[in-house]
Every structure is written in structure tokens, then in C-alpha cells.
Amino acid sequence: GAGVSQSPRYKVAKRGQDVALRCDPISGHVSLFWYQQALGQGPEFLTYFQNEAQLDKSGLPSDRFFAERPEGSVSTLKIQRTQQEDSAVYLCASIPGDSGAYEQYFGPGTRLTVT
Amino acid sequence: AQSVTQPDIHITVSEGASLELRCNYSYGATPYLFWYVQSPGQGLQLLLKYFSGDTLVQGIKGFEAEFKRSQSSFNLRKPSVHWSDAAEYFCAVGAQWNDMRFGAGTRLTVKP
């Protein structure tokens, strides 16, 4: 079946522009996660949804970052007034349940370059 | 504080040789432990995981890992490396999904 998909795969933004990154999780997966992966680093947790509820947004680096999942399926990560330090790969992952020992399924990521 | 350390940034092995990638962690309790592989332009693929039970875990593509509580380690091993194993490998630990910590990764190069 289809895995987690993300779009666009690549995004170049001028400093100060707003961007929106989309994640389509595996159908029926309850929980969805966003991670930021800087060059040469491992992914870092940004935020987590259970259905449409955003249960944790403690990893969002600033109030310029906003995520939503209004219908409990597709999620959008929005970055306002992009800065160069926002350049990274943004990964989305989903799991079938709301807790417990599940495997996270990752999408291919969106590589954001802010010039 | 929770942390994950992958001491080796880059490892080169010859095809057919054995491989061990190191992972050490600092965590308040026994967390869930994972190894992921990432090929260029791809997302992370789970190789194996440890939740509880047998401390020697078998994964996909011939990989295995051993959880050693006394050493806070979860090293990844493969007896014979194939050229297709060249990729970036990440160790991850966490007890809850919103506190997952990933190491900085180890890049594996395979010599013919």
C-alpha cells in the first residue's frame, strides 16, 4: 500500500517568504509527527498530532512555525517569514495507534532551502 | 538529560567485511531503542527495534543489534556488508513518541 508522502520534495524560499509543507500519512494512521533534520544531524522532534489534536508542540523552534491537521489525516507545517536557519529537511512520520510500541513510518521529507 | 551518541561520524568497510556501528544513550529508564537507515533523498527506514524481552534483536537486511543495559548501548551489527548497505544510519531512543531522540548518524561507505 501507499506509504507516507510529502510535498513538495524540494522548496527554495527567499528569506522572509512563507512556506507550507504537506504530509499525507498512511491511511488510517492515528498519530502524525513532524521532525526537522539539519544537515549532518539526526531528526529532531517538532510536533505531534493524535487525530486532529496537536498534543505536543514543544519542539517547534519559534512562533513562526505552525502545524495543523484539521481533519485528522493530511497535515501541513507552515513556516512564516522564513530565515536561513530554517533550511533543513522536514520529515513527517505516522503510526497506526495513539501510543505503545509501534513502528514509525517516515516520508521522504521536504528539503527546504532559504536563500 | 536524554541523549544519544553515535561516536563514529563516518565508517568505511570493505564489501564482505563485518560491521559494527555504535550507539550509546543516556536515559532515565529503559527506553524503546531503534536503528534506522537513510539513503540519499529518502526517508528513514526502520532496520530493527527493541521494546522488551530478548536483548539480541534481529532486523531486516541481515542486521542485528544487542541491547546492553549495563553499558547503555545498542550497537548495530552485520556479519557481511553488501555494497547496497552504503547509507546513513541513525540510532534513536525514547519512551514516548514525543521524546524520541536521534543520534547524529554514522555514514557508512562500502569499498568494493
Short mmCIF file of C-alpha atoms in Angstrom, two decimals:
data_model
loop_
_atom_site.label_atom_id
_atom_site.label_comp_id
_atom_site.label_asym_id
_atom_site.label_seq_id
_atom_site.Cartn_x
_atom_site.Cartn_y
_atom_site.Cartn_z
CA GLY A 1 0.00 0.00 0.00
CA ALA A 2 0.97 3.65 -0.18
CA GLY A 3 3.43 4.96 2.35
CA VAL A 4 3.78 8.40 3.85
CA SER A 5 4.07 11.04 1.17
CA GLN A 6 5.30 14.61 1.41
CA SER A 7 5.14 17.54 -0.95
CA PRO A 8 6.89 19.39 -2.29
CA ARG A 9 10.06 17.31 -2.19
CA TYR A 10 12.19 20.42 -2.63
CA LYS A 11 11.40 24.02 -1.82
CA VAL A 12 13.54 27.09 -2.27
CA ALA A 13 12.30 30.18 -0.50
CA LYS A 14 13.65 33.67 -0.26
CA ARG A 15 14.27 34.90 3.24
CA GLY A 16 11.07 36.34 4.62
CA GLN A 17 8.70 34.26 2.49
CA ASP A 18 6.08 31.96 3.98
CA VAL A 19 6.11 28.25 3.08
CA ALA A 20 3.70 25.37 3.55
CA LEU A 21 4.82 21.77 3.64
CA ARG A 22 2.33 18.95 3.25
CA CYS A 23 2.28 15.45 4.72
CA ASP A 24 -0.07 12.65 3.72
CA PRO A 25 0.23 9.89 6.31
CA ILE A 26 -0.66 6.27 5.75
CA SER A 27 -4.42 5.98 5.57
CA GLY A 28 -5.96 5.30 8.95
CA HIS A 29 -2.87 6.17 10.95
CA VAL A 30 -3.90 7.95 14.11
CA SER A 31 -0.72 9.74 15.07
CA LEU A 32 1.46 12.02 12.98
CA PHE A 33 4.83 13.55 13.76
CA TRP A 34 6.96 16.29 12.25
CA TYR A 35 10.74 16.35 12.54
CA GLN A 36 13.42 18.78 11.43
CA GLN A 37 16.69 17.35 10.17
CA ALA A 38 19.52 19.83 9.78
CA LEU A 39 22.44 18.98 7.52
CA GLY A 40 24.64 16.35 9.11
CA GLN A 41 22.32 15.82 12.06
CA GLY A 42 19.65 13.40 13.13
CA PRO A 43 15.98 14.33 13.08
CA GLU A 44 14.67 16.50 15.89
CA PHE A 45 11.09 16.35 17.10
CA LEU A 46 8.91 19.33 16.25
CA THR A 47 5.31 18.41 16.95
CA TYR A 48 2.85 15.54 17.28
CA PHE A 49 -0.82 15.03 16.44
CA GLN A 50 -3.24 12.41 17.59
CA ASN A 51 -6.05 12.58 15.06
CA GLU A 52 -6.72 16.32 14.70
CA ALA A 53 -5.46 17.23 18.15
CA GLN A 54 -1.99 18.69 18.45
CA LEU A 55 -0.83 17.08 21.66
CA ASP A 56 2.70 18.40 21.78
CA LYS A 57 4.31 21.32 20.00
CA SER A 58 7.24 21.74 22.35
CA GLY A 59 9.80 21.17 19.61
CA LEU A 60 8.67 23.99 17.34
CA PRO A 61 11.66 26.36 17.31
CA SER A 62 9.71 29.61 17.23
CA ASP A 63 6.25 31.07 16.84
CA ARG A 64 6.93 31.34 13.12
CA PHE A 65 6.29 27.61 12.92
CA PHE A 66 2.73 26.38 12.88
CA ALA A 67 1.28 22.93 12.16
CA GLU A 68 -2.24 21.72 11.65
CA ARG A 69 -4.14 18.56 10.89
CA PRO A 70 -7.75 19.75 10.71
CA GLU A 71 -9.43 16.51 9.63
CA GLY A 72 -7.10 14.08 11.31
CA SER A 73 -5.40 12.95 8.12
CA VAL A 74 -3.33 15.35 6.00
CA SER A 75 -1.08 17.72 7.92
CA THR A 76 0.54 20.98 6.94
CA LEU A 77 3.61 22.54 8.50
CA LYS A 78 3.74 26.26 7.87
CA ILE A 79 6.77 28.45 8.38
CA GLN A 80 6.24 32.18 8.31
CA ARG A 81 8.91 34.74 7.43
CA THR A 82 11.50 32.06 6.70
CA GLN A 83 15.04 32.55 7.93
CA GLN A 84 18.25 30.93 6.73
CA GLU A 85 18.42 28.81 9.86
CA ASP A 86 15.15 27.18 8.79
CA SER A 87 16.99 25.42 5.95
CA ALA A 88 16.66 21.71 6.68
CA VAL A 89 14.85 18.56 5.66
CA TYR A 90 11.41 18.33 7.23
CA LEU A 91 10.30 14.78 7.83
CA CYS A 92 6.83 13.52 8.56
CA ALA A 93 6.07 10.17 10.20
CA SER A 94 2.93 8.33 11.22
CA ILE A 95 1.95 5.39 13.40
CA PRO A 96 -1.27 3.39 13.45
CA GLY A 97 -2.11 3.93 17.11
CA ASP A 98 -2.03 6.58 19.76
CA SER A 99 0.61 5.05 21.96
CA GLY A 100 2.57 1.92 22.54
CA ALA A 101 5.26 0.08 20.73
CA TYR A 102 4.54 0.99 17.12
CA GLU A 103 6.97 1.46 14.27
CA GLN A 104 7.10 4.98 12.88
CA TYR A 105 6.71 5.17 9.10
CA PHE A 106 8.63 8.09 7.62
CA GLY A 107 8.01 10.05 4.46
CA PRO A 108 10.85 11.05 2.11
CA GLY A 109 10.99 14.55 3.50
CA THR A 110 10.86 18.08 2.10
CA ARG A 111 14.22 19.76 1.66
CA LEU A 112 13.77 23.47 2.38
CA THR A 113 16.49 25.88 1.31
CA VAL A 114 16.14 29.50 2.38
CA THR A 115 18.25 31.92 0.35
CA ALA B 1 19.11 14.88 30.18
CA GLN B 2 18.28 12.37 27.48
CA SER B 3 20.88 11.98 24.77
CA VAL B 4 22.06 9.61 22.08
CA THR B 5 25.66 9.37 20.97
CA GLN B 6 26.92 7.76 17.81
CA PRO B 7 30.67 8.10 18.23
CA ASP B 8 31.59 7.35 14.64
CA ILE B 9 30.66 10.02 12.11
CA HIS B 10 31.95 8.03 9.15
CA ILE B 11 32.97 4.39 8.76
CA THR B 12 34.45 2.69 5.71
CA VAL B 13 34.40 -1.09 5.36
CA SER B 14 35.19 -3.45 2.53
CA GLU B 15 32.40 -5.38 0.92
CA GLY B 16 32.05 -8.72 2.67
CA ALA B 17 33.61 -7.48 5.90
CA SER B 18 31.76 -7.34 9.18
CA LEU B 19 30.28 -4.14 10.52
CA GLU B 20 29.53 -2.71 13.95
CA LEU B 21 28.00 0.72 14.44
CA ARG B 22 28.00 2.05 17.97
CA CYS B 23 25.19 3.74 19.84
CA ASN B 24 25.23 4.89 23.46
CA TYR B 25 22.40 6.61 25.21
CA SER B 26 21.56 8.41 28.39
CA TYR B 27 18.01 7.97 29.60
CA GLY B 28 16.20 7.82 32.92
CA ALA B 29 14.70 4.41 32.34
CA THR B 30 14.95 1.71 29.69
CA PRO B 31 13.62 3.37 26.58
CA TYR B 32 12.50 1.97 23.28
CA LEU B 33 15.55 1.62 21.01
CA PHE B 34 15.67 1.82 17.24
CA TRP B 35 18.05 1.74 14.32
CA TYR B 36 17.08 3.46 11.07
CA VAL B 37 18.79 3.65 7.71
CA GLN B 38 18.54 6.64 5.38
CA SER B 39 19.64 6.56 1.77
CA PRO B 40 20.21 9.86 -0.07
CA GLY B 41 16.92 11.62 -0.79
CA GLN B 42 14.95 9.02 1.12
CA GLY B 43 13.13 8.95 4.41
CA LEU B 44 14.18 6.81 7.32
CA GLN B 45 13.57 3.08 7.11
CA LEU B 46 13.37 1.05 10.28
CA LEU B 47 16.01 -1.70 10.49
CA LEU B 48 15.10 -3.05 13.90
CA LYS B 49 13.69 -2.12 17.27
CA TYR B 50 13.93 -3.17 20.90
CA PHE B 51 10.98 -2.76 23.20
CA SER B 52 11.49 -5.55 25.73
CA GLY B 53 12.48 -9.21 26.03
CA ASP B 54 15.41 -10.80 24.25
CA THR B 55 18.27 -8.32 24.16
CA LEU B 56 19.56 -9.58 20.80
CA VAL B 57 17.26 -8.24 18.13
CA GLN B 58 17.13 -9.35 14.53
CA GLY B 59 16.17 -6.91 11.83
CA ILE B 60 15.82 -6.60 8.12
CA LYS B 61 18.62 -6.87 5.56
CA GLY B 62 20.65 -9.17 7.82
CA PHE B 63 21.20 -6.62 10.58
CA GLU B 64 21.08 -7.34 14.30
CA ALA B 65 21.58 -5.27 17.43
CA GLU B 66 22.27 -6.08 21.03
CA PHE B 67 20.90 -4.09 23.94
CA LYS B 68 23.34 -3.94 26.85
CA ARG B 69 21.68 -2.26 29.81
CA SER B 70 24.87 -2.09 31.88
CA GLN B 71 26.65 -0.20 29.12
CA SER B 72 23.64 1.83 27.93
CA SER B 73 24.46 0.67 24.44
CA PHE B 74 22.57 -0.64 21.45
CA ASN B 75 25.17 -1.46 18.80
CA LEU B 76 24.21 -2.49 15.29
CA ARG B 77 26.00 -5.35 13.59
CA LYS B 78 26.09 -7.13 10.28
CA PRO B 79 28.37 -10.10 9.57
CA SER B 80 28.95 -9.37 5.88
CA VAL B 81 28.37 -5.95 4.36
CA HIS B 82 26.99 -5.51 0.83
CA TRP B 83 27.64 -2.50 -1.40
CA SER B 84 23.94 -1.63 -1.14
CA ASP B 85 24.34 -1.07 2.61
CA ALA B 86 26.13 2.22 1.98
CA ALA B 87 23.89 4.83 3.63
CA GLU B 88 23.45 6.90 6.78
CA TYR B 89 22.48 5.04 9.93
CA PHE B 90 20.67 6.57 12.87
CA CYS B 91 20.15 5.25 16.36
CA ALA B 92 17.08 6.54 18.19
CA VAL B 93 15.78 6.17 21.73
CA GLY B 94 12.66 7.23 23.55
CA ALA B 95 9.97 6.11 25.93
CA GLN B 96 7.27 8.20 24.38
CA TRP B 97 6.84 9.29 20.80
CA ASN B 98 7.19 12.96 21.61
CA ASP B 99 10.52 12.48 23.32
CA MET B 100 12.33 10.47 20.67
CA ARG B 101 15.99 11.38 20.41
CA PHE B 102 18.07 10.58 17.36
CA GLY B 103 21.83 10.36 17.18
CA ALA B 104 23.72 12.48 14.67
CA GLY B 105 24.17 9.48 12.40
CA THR B 106 27.01 7.35 11.07
CA ARG B 107 27.73 7.44 7.36
CA LEU B 108 28.76 4.05 6.00
CA THR B 109 30.92 3.77 2.91
CA VAL B 110 31.47 0.32 1.38
CA LYS B 111 34.64 -0.29 -0.61
CA PRO B 112 34.48 -2.79 -3.47
#
